Amino acid sequence: MIITLIGYRGTGKTTIARPLAERLGWSAIDADVELERRAGRSIREIFASDGEPEFRRRERETLCDLLQQDRLVIAAGGGAILNPQTRTDFRAAGPVVWLKASVDTIEYRLHGDASTRERRPNLTSSGGRAEIEQMLAFREPLYRECATLIVETDRPLPGDCDAPTVARLVDFIIEQLGLTNQQEAT
């Protein structure tokens, strides 16, 4: 089984993948980092030299390889859901968790993440908040189509009063997916 974390940049996919995998006794991988490792270049460099179609081809190839594994938590790139076959493959491999956050939260998190600014290109000419709003408007139906579970990472979870910690998000995902201790151990 594979658990795939999907969602826009800054929603917590990479942050949650490793502790979720550790809790399950599985491995975790950030698909964008793996793609960059294989290409020997950053995503920004791939976009600049080869264009988005070549990046998406490499992304699809990387994900196809990763989806052949077992007991893996994948932090998928924010645009991985653009490919209809990838959405189908994610669902076939196991649960797909859509991590969501408000535009304000995403903007704040991205502004504070130097790695994102250095490694990821703007996806529209406007960049910033306008880009986030535009991309979310387009992608949210695709995330929704693909998701087994939707988790808001910046708002209290059902029954909670405060915004969740990473540990609470991991617990919630495991609970909602119905993973038991026996499944965690196998």
PDB file of C-alpha atoms in Angstrom, residues 2-9 11-21 24 26-32 59 63 67 72-81 86 90-91 93-100 143 146-151 153 166 169-170 173-174 177:
ATOM      1  CA  ILE A   2       1.048   3.567  -0.715  1.00  0.00           C
ATOM      2  CA  ILE A   3      -0.336   6.722   0.877  1.00  0.00           C
ATOM      3  CA  THR A   4      -0.045   9.714  -1.427  1.00  0.00           C
ATOM      4  CA  LEU A   5      -0.208  13.236  -0.049  1.00  0.00           C
ATOM      5  CA  ILE A   6      -1.502  15.756  -2.570  1.00  0.00           C
ATOM      6  CA  GLY A   7      -2.196  19.473  -2.376  1.00  0.00           C
ATOM      7  CA  TYR A   8      -0.855  22.856  -3.332  1.00  0.00           C
ATOM      8  CA  ARG A   9       2.617  24.070  -2.357  1.00  0.00           C
ATOM      9  CA  THR A  11      -0.001  22.784   2.531  1.00  0.00           C
ATOM     10  CA  GLY A  12       2.269  20.446   4.485  1.00  0.00           C
ATOM     11  CA  LYS A  13       2.910  17.441   2.241  1.00  0.00           C
ATOM     12  CA  THR A  14       6.661  17.255   2.824  1.00  0.00           C
ATOM     13  CA  THR A  15       6.319  18.196   6.498  1.00  0.00           C
ATOM     14  CA  ILE A  16       3.793  15.431   7.191  1.00  0.00           C
ATOM     15  CA  ALA A  17       5.167  12.666   4.945  1.00  0.00           C
ATOM     16  CA  ARG A  18       8.144  11.642   7.069  1.00  0.00           C
ATOM     17  CA  PRO A  19       6.435  11.547  10.497  1.00  0.00           C
ATOM     18  CA  LEU A  20       3.469   9.720   8.966  1.00  0.00           C
ATOM     19  CA  ALA A  21       5.785   7.145   7.416  1.00  0.00           C
ATOM     20  CA  LEU A  24       3.593   3.452  10.133  1.00  0.00           C
ATOM     21  CA  TRP A  26       7.209   2.810   6.246  1.00  0.00           C
ATOM     22  CA  SER A  27       9.459   4.920   4.010  1.00  0.00           C
ATOM     23  CA  ALA A  28       8.707   8.463   2.846  1.00  0.00           C
ATOM     24  CA  ILE A  29       9.754  10.330  -0.256  1.00  0.00           C
ATOM     25  CA  ASP A  30       9.203  13.788  -1.659  1.00  0.00           C
ATOM     26  CA  ALA A  31       8.513  13.183  -5.360  1.00  0.00           C
ATOM     27  CA  ASP A  32       9.851  16.608  -6.379  1.00  0.00           C
ATOM     28  CA  GLU A  59       7.246  14.006 -13.026  1.00  0.00           C
ATOM     29  CA  LEU A  63       5.767   8.880  -9.985  1.00  0.00           C
ATOM     30  CA  LEU A  67       4.056   3.885  -7.281  1.00  0.00           C
ATOM     31  CA  LEU A  72       5.606   4.234   1.085  1.00  0.00           C
ATOM     32  CA  VAL A  73       4.269   7.707   1.833  1.00  0.00           C
ATOM     33  CA  ILE A  74       4.683   9.976  -1.190  1.00  0.00           C
ATOM     34  CA  ALA A  75       4.620  13.755  -0.939  1.00  0.00           C
ATOM     35  CA  ALA A  76       3.510  14.439  -4.512  1.00  0.00           C
ATOM     36  CA  GLY A  77       4.235  17.655  -6.337  1.00  0.00           C
ATOM     37  CA  GLY A  78       1.392  20.150  -6.279  1.00  0.00           C
ATOM     38  CA  GLY A  79       0.698  19.737  -9.995  1.00  0.00           C
ATOM     39  CA  ALA A  80       1.019  15.951 -10.176  1.00  0.00           C
ATOM     40  CA  ILE A  81      -2.779  15.697 -10.271  1.00  0.00           C
ATOM     41  CA  THR A  86      -1.557   9.852 -12.473  1.00  0.00           C
ATOM     42  CA  PHE A  90      -2.586   7.355  -7.104  1.00  0.00           C
ATOM     43  CA  ARG A  91      -6.011   5.953  -6.203  1.00  0.00           C
ATOM     44  CA  ALA A  93      -1.937   2.461  -5.168  1.00  0.00           C
ATOM     45  CA  GLY A  94      -3.767   3.306  -1.927  1.00  0.00           C
ATOM     46  CA  PRO A  95      -5.343   6.184  -0.049  1.00  0.00           C
ATOM     47  CA  VAL A  96      -4.835   9.711  -1.351  1.00  0.00           C
ATOM     48  CA  VAL A  97      -4.831  12.464   1.280  1.00  0.00           C
ATOM     49  CA  TRP A  98      -5.505  15.994   0.063  1.00  0.00           C
ATOM     50  CA  LEU A  99      -3.837  18.470   2.399  1.00  0.00           C
ATOM     51  CA  LYS A 100      -5.514  21.870   2.226  1.00  0.00           C
ATOM     52  CA  TYR A 143      -7.538  17.345  -5.966  1.00  0.00           C
ATOM     53  CA  CYS A 146      -8.444  12.191  -6.537  1.00  0.00           C
ATOM     54  CA  ALA A 147      -8.777  12.449  -2.744  1.00  0.00           C
ATOM     55  CA  THR A 148      -9.759   9.644  -0.430  1.00  0.00           C
ATOM     56  CA  LEU A 149      -9.451  11.988   2.561  1.00  0.00           C
ATOM     57  CA  ILE A 150      -9.379  15.787   2.811  1.00  0.00           C
ATOM     58  CA  VAL A 151      -7.461  17.343   5.721  1.00  0.00           C
ATOM     59  CA  THR A 153      -3.756  21.623   7.905  1.00  0.00           C
ATOM     60  CA  VAL A 166       2.107  17.785  12.823  1.00  0.00           C
ATOM     61  CA  LEU A 169      -2.341  15.634  11.781  1.00  0.00           C
ATOM     62  CA  VAL A 170      -0.502  12.301  11.562  1.00  0.00           C
ATOM     63  CA  ILE A 173      -4.813  10.750   9.042  1.00  0.00           C
ATOM     64  CA  ILE A 174      -4.108   7.307  10.501  1.00  0.00           C
ATOM     65  CA  LEU A 177      -7.815   5.942   7.020  1.00  0.00           C
TER      66      LEU A 177
END
